[in-house]
């Protein structure tokens, strides 16, 4: 028996509650994991609150991230006692996820837990930090190096934004943080931001081209914000897009692309091949100070996660939320 957050479909929406389930109810997979920690991402919050079409089949255990210990395995890749990590692969959407004391998964979805991190630290990073690392790597591949100019991070107070700032700063970039919570300026500067920008400067309809302000950007907001970020990117710059907090639309023109040679790099963390996942986590182990993770992380129990998901969607959560099963 194990406890899990279970989302069930009802005629007038969905019901979400912590339930005690039997191991026989676990979905198919060749590895069973005793989950130590999971986390709350924006996607998890949408699934739990029902405010976004995240869940693709019911009933569903949400949670797109997990870290824990292999309990049983019929895969040659892993054995009982191995510490493992999972991000994405449709887990928490089409396959039962990590907001539970147990998970049964496909071995292809798992990677070894990096030696640099404990399970809690890995979940403090989670998909948010992993996605931020993928975005930084995309900027690097396009030649956006520190001496090219500033890098903008939108949604700076969120999980992806927080880690993007910390990683970029560690690599020597001058970071501009765009936020709707100016009262958090000290927190953002502590992470490494050197300039704070009010998100209102970017969130409304703007001009096709603006003043060239940054060599690169990591955007987790989308919509008008992404359009304005593109419009103010320097010649030959790159914007890594990895989120849609403001919306899925992109009310932009082709002007930044054909007049300034700007590159828009899409960042997908869900289906990323294993070799690239392992490299991203290796880089995270090199760049992040495990002690710094505490500054951007709060830990809650499974019984607190449902309420915390609502707070996250309301923009009331700073940084990362780890959900501990202990």
CSV table of C-alpha atoms in Angstrom, one decimal:
chain,number,residue,atom,x,y,z
A,1,UNK,CA,0.0,0.0,0.0
A,2,UNK,CA,1.1,3.5,-0.7
A,3,UNK,CA,-0.2,7.1,-0.5
A,4,UNK,CA,-0.7,9.2,-3.6
A,5,UNK,CA,-2.4,12.3,-4.9
A,6,UNK,CA,-5.1,10.9,-7.2
A,7,UNK,CA,-7.0,13.0,-9.8
A,8,UNK,CA,-10.3,11.5,-10.8
A,9,UNK,CA,-12.7,12.6,-13.6
A,10,UNK,CA,-16.2,13.7,-12.6
A,11,UNK,CA,-19.2,14.9,-14.5
A,12,UNK,CA,-18.6,18.5,-13.4
A,13,UNK,CA,-14.8,18.6,-13.4
A,14,UNK,CA,-12.4,16.6,-11.4
A,15,UNK,CA,-11.8,15.4,-7.8
A,16,UNK,CA,-8.4,15.6,-6.3
A,17,UNK,CA,-7.5,13.9,-3.0
A,18,UNK,CA,-4.8,11.9,-1.2
A,19,UNK,CA,-5.7,8.2,-1.4
A,20,UNK,CA,-4.2,5.0,-0.2
A,21,UNK,CA,-3.6,2.7,-3.1
A,22,UNK,CA,-2.5,-0.9,-3.6
A,23,UNK,CA,0.6,-1.8,-5.5
A,24,UNK,CA,-1.5,-3.8,-8.0
A,25,UNK,CA,-3.0,-0.5,-9.2
A,26,UNK,CA,0.4,0.8,-10.4
A,27,UNK,CA,0.6,1.1,-14.2
A,28,UNK,CA,2.9,-1.0,-16.4
A,29,UNK,CA,6.7,-0.5,-16.3
A,30,UNK,CA,9.9,-2.5,-15.7
A,31,UNK,CA,11.1,-0.5,-12.7
A,32,UNK,CA,9.3,0.2,-9.4
A,33,UNK,CA,10.6,3.2,-7.5
A,34,UNK,CA,10.2,4.0,-3.8
A,35,UNK,CA,9.8,7.8,-4.3
A,36,UNK,CA,11.7,9.9,-1.8
A,37,UNK,CA,10.9,13.4,-3.2
A,38,UNK,CA,8.9,14.9,-5.9
A,39,UNK,CA,8.2,18.6,-6.7
A,40,UNK,CA,5.5,21.0,-7.8
A,41,UNK,CA,5.9,22.5,-11.3
A,42,UNK,CA,3.6,24.9,-13.1
A,43,UNK,CA,2.3,21.9,-15.1
A,44,UNK,CA,1.6,19.9,-11.9
A,45,UNK,CA,-0.3,22.9,-10.5
A,46,UNK,CA,-2.4,23.1,-13.7
A,47,UNK,CA,-3.2,19.3,-13.4
A,48,UNK,CA,-4.1,19.4,-9.7
A,49,UNK,CA,-6.3,22.5,-10.0
A,50,UNK,CA,-7.8,21.4,-13.3
A,51,UNK,CA,-7.1,24.8,-14.8
A,52,UNK,CA,-5.2,23.4,-17.7
A,53,UNK,CA,-5.7,20.4,-20.0
A,54,UNK,CA,-2.6,18.6,-18.7
A,55,UNK,CA,-4.1,15.2,-17.7
A,56,UNK,CA,-4.7,13.0,-20.7
A,57,UNK,CA,-6.3,10.0,-19.0
A,58,UNK,CA,-8.0,9.4,-15.6
A,59,UNK,CA,-7.5,8.5,-12.9
A,60,UNK,CA,-4.0,10.1,-12.7
A,61,UNK,CA,-1.3,10.6,-10.2
A,62,UNK,CA,0.3,13.9,-11.0
A,63,UNK,CA,4.0,14.8,-10.7
A,64,UNK,CA,6.3,15.2,-13.7
A,65,UNK,CA,9.5,14.8,-11.5
A,66,UNK,CA,10.6,12.3,-9.0
A,67,UNK,CA,13.7,11.0,-7.3
A,68,UNK,CA,14.0,7.8,-5.3
A,69,UNK,CA,15.3,4.3,-4.9
A,70,UNK,CA,14.7,1.3,-7.2
A,71,UNK,CA,12.6,-1.2,-5.3
A,72,UNK,CA,12.1,-3.8,-8.1
A,73,UNK,CA,13.5,-4.0,-11.6
A,74,UNK,CA,13.3,-6.4,-14.6
A,75,UNK,CA,15.6,-4.0,-16.6
A,76,UNK,CA,19.3,-4.7,-17.0
A,77,UNK,CA,19.8,-0.9,-16.7
A,78,UNK,CA,18.9,-0.7,-13.0
A,79,UNK,CA,18.8,-2.9,-10.0
A,80,UNK,CA,17.2,-2.7,-6.5
A,81,UNK,CA,18.9,-0.1,-4.4
A,82,UNK,CA,19.9,2.2,-7.3
A,83,UNK,CA,19.2,5.9,-6.8
A,84,UNK,CA,17.3,7.3,-9.9
A,85,UNK,CA,15.8,10.5,-11.3
A,86,UNK,CA,13.0,11.2,-13.7
A,87,UNK,CA,11.9,14.3,-15.5
A,88,UNK,CA,9.1,14.5,-18.1
A,89,UNK,CA,8.2,11.7,-20.6
A,90,UNK,CA,4.5,12.4,-20.1
A,91,UNK,CA,4.7,11.1,-16.5
A,92,UNK,CA,2.0,12.9,-14.5
A,93,UNK,CA,0.0,13.4,-17.7
A,94,UNK,CA,-0.5,10.1,-19.4
A,95,UNK,CA,1.3,7.8,-16.9
A,96,UNK,CA,1.1,7.9,-13.1
A,97,UNK,CA,3.7,10.3,-11.8
A,98,UNK,CA,5.8,11.3,-8.8
A,99,UNK,CA,3.4,12.8,-6.3
A,100,UNK,CA,3.1,9.4,-4.6
A,101,UNK,CA,5.1,7.1,-2.3
A,102,UNK,CA,5.7,4.7,-5.2
A,103,UNK,CA,5.9,4.8,-9.0
A,104,UNK,CA,6.2,2.2,-11.7
A,105,UNK,CA,8.0,3.4,-14.8
A,106,UNK,CA,9.8,2.5,-18.0
A,107,UNK,CA,13.6,2.2,-17.5
A,108,UNK,CA,14.2,4.2,-20.6
A,109,UNK,CA,12.7,7.3,-18.8
A,110,UNK,CA,15.1,7.1,-15.8
A,111,UNK,CA,18.7,8.3,-15.4
A,112,UNK,CA,21.0,7.7,-12.4
A,113,UNK,CA,20.7,10.3,-9.7
A,114,UNK,CA,23.8,12.5,-10.1
A,115,UNK,CA,26.4,11.9,-7.4
A,116,UNK,CA,26.5,15.7,-6.8
A,117,UNK,CA,22.9,15.8,-5.4
A,118,UNK,CA,20.7,14.1,-2.8
A,119,UNK,CA,17.2,13.2,-3.9
A,120,UNK,CA,15.9,16.4,-2.2
A,121,UNK,CA,18.4,18.5,-3.9
A,122,UNK,CA,17.7,17.0,-7.3
A,123,UNK,CA,14.0,17.8,-6.8
A,124,UNK,CA,14.8,21.3,-5.7
A,125,UNK,CA,16.3,21.5,-9.2
A,126,UNK,CA,13.7,19.4,-10.9
A,127,UNK,CA,12.3,20.0,-14.4
A,128,UNK,CA,12.6,23.8,-13.7
A,129,UNK,CA,16.4,23.7,-13.2
A,130,UNK,CA,16.9,21.0,-15.8
A,131,UNK,CA,14.9,23.2,-18.3
A,132,UNK,CA,16.9,26.3,-17.4
A,133,UNK,CA,20.2,24.3,-18.0
A,134,UNK,CA,18.9,23.2,-21.4
A,135,UNK,CA,18.1,26.8,-22.3
A,136,UNK,CA,21.5,28.0,-21.2
A,137,UNK,CA,23.1,25.3,-23.3
A,138,UNK,CA,21.0,26.5,-26.3
A,139,UNK,CA,22.3,30.0,-25.9
A,140,UNK,CA,25.9,28.7,-25.7
A,141,UNK,CA,25.4,26.7,-28.9
A,142,UNK,CA,24.3,29.8,-30.7
A,143,UNK,CA,27.3,31.8,-29.6
A,144,UNK,CA,25.7,33.9,-26.9
A,145,UNK,CA,28.7,34.1,-24.6
A,146,UNK,CA,29.2,36.6,-21.7
A,147,UNK,CA,31.1,39.2,-23.7
A,148,UNK,CA,28.3,39.4,-26.3
A,149,UNK,CA,26.1,41.4,-23.9
A,150,UNK,CA,23.4,41.1,-21.3
A,151,UNK,CA,21.0,38.1,-21.1
A,152,UNK,CA,17.4,38.7,-20.0
A,153,UNK,CA,15.4,36.2,-17.9
A,154,UNK,CA,11.6,36.6,-17.8
A,155,UNK,CA,9.4,35.0,-15.2
A,156,UNK,CA,12.4,35.6,-12.9
A,157,UNK,CA,10.8,34.6,-9.6
A,158,UNK,CA,9.6,31.3,-10.9
A,159,UNK,CA,11.5,28.0,-10.8
A,160,UNK,CA,13.0,28.2,-14.3
A,161,UNK,CA,13.7,31.9,-13.9
A,162,UNK,CA,15.5,31.4,-10.6
A,163,UNK,CA,17.7,28.7,-11.9
A,164,UNK,CA,18.4,30.5,-15.2
A,165,UNK,CA,19.7,33.5,-13.2
A,166,UNK,CA,21.8,31.4,-10.9
A,167,UNK,CA,23.4,29.4,-13.8
A,168,UNK,CA,24.0,32.4,-16.1
A,169,UNK,CA,25.5,34.4,-13.3
A,170,UNK,CA,27.8,31.5,-12.4
A,171,UNK,CA,29.0,31.4,-16.0
A,172,UNK,CA,29.8,35.1,-16.0
A,173,UNK,CA,26.9,36.6,-17.8
A,174,UNK,CA,25.3,40.0,-16.8
A,175,UNK,CA,21.7,39.1,-16.1
A,176,UNK,CA,18.6,41.2,-16.4
A,177,UNK,CA,15.7,39.8,-14.4
A,178,UNK,CA,12.1,40.7,-15.5
A,179,UNK,CA,9.6,40.3,-12.7
A,180,UNK,CA,6.1,41.4,-11.6
A,181,UNK,CA,7.2,41.3,-8.0
A,182,UNK,CA,9.6,44.2,-7.5
A,183,UNK,CA,9.6,43.4,-3.7
A,184,UNK,CA,11.6,40.3,-4.6
A,185,UNK,CA,14.5,42.4,-6.0
A,186,UNK,CA,16.9,41.5,-3.2
A,187,UNK,CA,16.2,37.7,-3.8
A,188,UNK,CA,16.9,38.1,-7.5
A,189,UNK,CA,20.1,40.0,-6.9
A,190,UNK,CA,21.2,37.4,-4.4
A,191,UNK,CA,20.8,34.8,-7.2
A,192,UNK,CA,23.0,36.9,-9.5
A,193,UNK,CA,20.8,39.4,-11.3
A,194,UNK,CA,22.5,42.7,-11.9
A,195,UNK,CA,19.4,44.6,-13.2
A,196,UNK,CA,15.7,44.3,-12.4
A,197,UNK,CA,13.1,45.0,-15.1
A,198,UNK,CA,9.4,45.4,-14.3
A,199,UNK,CA,7.5,42.9,-16.4
A,200,UNK,CA,4.9,45.5,-17.4
A,201,UNK,CA,7.6,46.8,-19.8
A,202,UNK,CA,7.2,43.6,-21.8
A,203,UNK,CA,3.7,42.2,-21.1
A,204,UNK,CA,1.6,44.6,-23.3
A,205,UNK,CA,1.4,44.8,-27.1
A,206,UNK,CA,4.6,46.4,-28.4
A,207,UNK,CA,6.4,47.5,-31.6
A,208,UNK,CA,7.7,45.0,-34.2
A,209,UNK,CA,11.3,46.2,-33.4
A,210,UNK,CA,12.6,48.0,-30.4
A,211,UNK,CA,15.9,49.2,-29.1
A,212,UNK,CA,18.5,46.4,-29.1
A,213,UNK,CA,18.9,45.6,-25.4
A,214,UNK,CA,20.1,42.1,-24.8
A,215,UNK,CA,22.3,39.5,-26.6
A,216,UNK,CA,20.1,36.6,-25.5
A,217,UNK,CA,17.1,35.8,-23.3
A,218,UNK,CA,15.5,32.8,-21.6
A,219,UNK,CA,11.7,33.2,-21.7
A,220,UNK,CA,9.2,31.2,-19.7
A,221,UNK,CA,6.2,33.5,-20.3
A,222,UNK,CA,5.3,33.5,-24.0
A,223,UNK,CA,2.6,35.7,-25.6
A,224,UNK,CA,3.3,39.5,-25.8
A,225,UNK,CA,6.3,39.1,-23.4
A,226,UNK,CA,8.1,36.8,-25.8
A,227,UNK,CA,7.2,39.0,-28.8
A,228,UNK,CA,8.7,42.1,-27.0
A,229,UNK,CA,11.8,40.1,-25.9
A,230,UNK,CA,12.4,39.2,-29.6
A,231,UNK,CA,11.8,42.8,-30.7
A,232,UNK,CA,14.6,44.1,-28.4
A,233,UNK,CA,17.1,41.3,-29.0
A,234,UNK,CA,20.4,42.5,-30.5
A,235,UNK,CA,21.6,41.6,-34.0
A,236,UNK,CA,22.4,37.9,-34.2
A,237,UNK,CA,21.1,37.2,-30.7
A,238,UNK,CA,19.2,34.2,-29.5
A,239,UNK,CA,16.0,33.7,-27.4
A,240,UNK,CA,15.4,30.4,-25.7
A,241,UNK,CA,11.6,29.8,-25.3
A,242,UNK,CA,10.5,27.3,-22.7
A,243,UNK,CA,7.2,28.4,-21.2
A,244,UNK,CA,3.8,29.9,-21.6
A,245,UNK,CA,2.8,31.5,-18.3
A,246,UNK,CA,1.2,34.5,-20.1
A,247,UNK,CA,-0.2,32.4,-23.0
A,248,UNK,CA,0.5,30.1,-25.9
A,249,UNK,CA,0.1,32.8,-28.6
A,250,UNK,CA,3.0,34.7,-30.1
A,251,UNK,CA,1.7,38.0,-31.4
A,252,UNK,CA,5.0,39.0,-33.1
A,253,UNK,CA,6.2,39.8,-36.6
A,254,UNK,CA,9.1,38.4,-38.7
A,255,UNK,CA,11.1,41.6,-38.3
A,256,UNK,CA,13.5,40.4,-35.6
A,257,UNK,CA,14.3,37.4,-37.7
A,258,UNK,CA,14.8,38.9,-41.1
A,259,UNK,CA,16.2,42.3,-40.1
A,260,UNK,CA,18.4,41.3,-37.1
A,261,UNK,CA,19.0,37.6,-37.7
A,262,UNK,CA,17.6,36.7,-34.3
A,263,UNK,CA,17.2,33.0,-33.5
A,264,UNK,CA,14.2,31.7,-31.6
A,265,UNK,CA,15.3,28.4,-29.9
A,266,UNK,CA,12.6,26.1,-28.6
A,267,UNK,CA,13.3,24.2,-25.4
A,268,UNK,CA,11.5,20.9,-24.9
A,269,UNK,CA,12.5,19.1,-21.7
A,270,UNK,CA,9.9,16.4,-21.8
A,271,UNK,CA,11.1,14.1,-24.6
A,272,UNK,CA,14.8,15.1,-24.6
A,273,UNK,CA,17.0,12.0,-25.4
A,274,UNK,CA,18.8,10.4,-22.4
A,275,UNK,CA,22.3,11.5,-23.5
A,276,UNK,CA,21.3,15.1,-23.5
A,277,UNK,CA,19.5,14.7,-20.1
A,278,UNK,CA,22.6,13.3,-18.6
A,279,UNK,CA,24.8,16.1,-20.0
A,280,UNK,CA,22.4,18.7,-18.7
A,281,UNK,CA,22.5,17.2,-15.2
A,282,UNK,CA,26.2,16.8,-15.3
A,283,UNK,CA,26.5,20.6,-16.0
A,284,UNK,CA,24.1,21.3,-13.2
A,285,UNK,CA,26.3,19.3,-10.9
A,286,UNK,CA,29.3,21.4,-11.9
A,287,UNK,CA,27.6,24.8,-11.7
A,288,UNK,CA,25.2,24.7,-8.8
A,289,UNK,CA,26.2,25.0,-5.2
A,290,UNK,CA,24.1,22.5,-3.3
A,291,UNK,CA,24.0,24.9,-0.4
A,292,UNK,CA,22.5,27.6,-2.6
A,293,UNK,CA,19.5,25.4,-3.3
A,294,UNK,CA,18.1,26.1,0.1
A,295,UNK,CA,17.7,29.7,-0.8
A,296,UNK,CA,15.2,29.0,-3.6
A,297,UNK,CA,13.5,26.0,-2.1
A,298,UNK,CA,10.7,25.2,0.4
A,299,UNK,CA,9.7,21.7,1.4
A,300,UNK,CA,6.2,20.4,2.0
A,301,UNK,CA,4.6,17.1,2.8
A,302,UNK,CA,2.3,15.2,0.4
A,303,UNK,CA,-0.7,16.4,2.4
A,304,UNK,CA,0.2,20.0,1.8
A,305,UNK,CA,0.9,19.7,-2.0
A,306,UNK,CA,-2.7,20.2,-3.2
A,307,UNK,CA,-3.1,23.6,-1.5
A,308,UNK,CA,0.4,24.6,-2.5
A,309,UNK,CA,-0.5,24.0,-6.2
A,310,UNK,CA,-3.2,26.6,-6.0
A,311,UNK,CA,-0.8,29.1,-4.5
A,312,UNK,CA,1.7,28.4,-7.2
A,313,UNK,CA,-0.8,29.3,-9.9
A,314,UNK,CA,-1.7,32.5,-8.1
A,315,UNK,CA,2.0,33.6,-8.2
A,316,UNK,CA,2.3,33.3,-4.5
A,317,UNK,CA,5.3,30.8,-4.5
A,318,UNK,CA,8.9,32.0,-4.9
A,319,UNK,CA,11.4,29.6,-6.3
A,320,UNK,CA,10.9,25.8,-5.9
A,321,UNK,CA,8.7,23.5,-3.9
A,322,UNK,CA,10.0,20.1,-3.0
A,323,UNK,CA,7.4,17.5,-1.9
A,324,UNK,CA,8.9,15.0,0.5
A,325,UNK,CA,7.4,11.5,1.0
A,326,UNK,CA,9.2,11.0,4.3
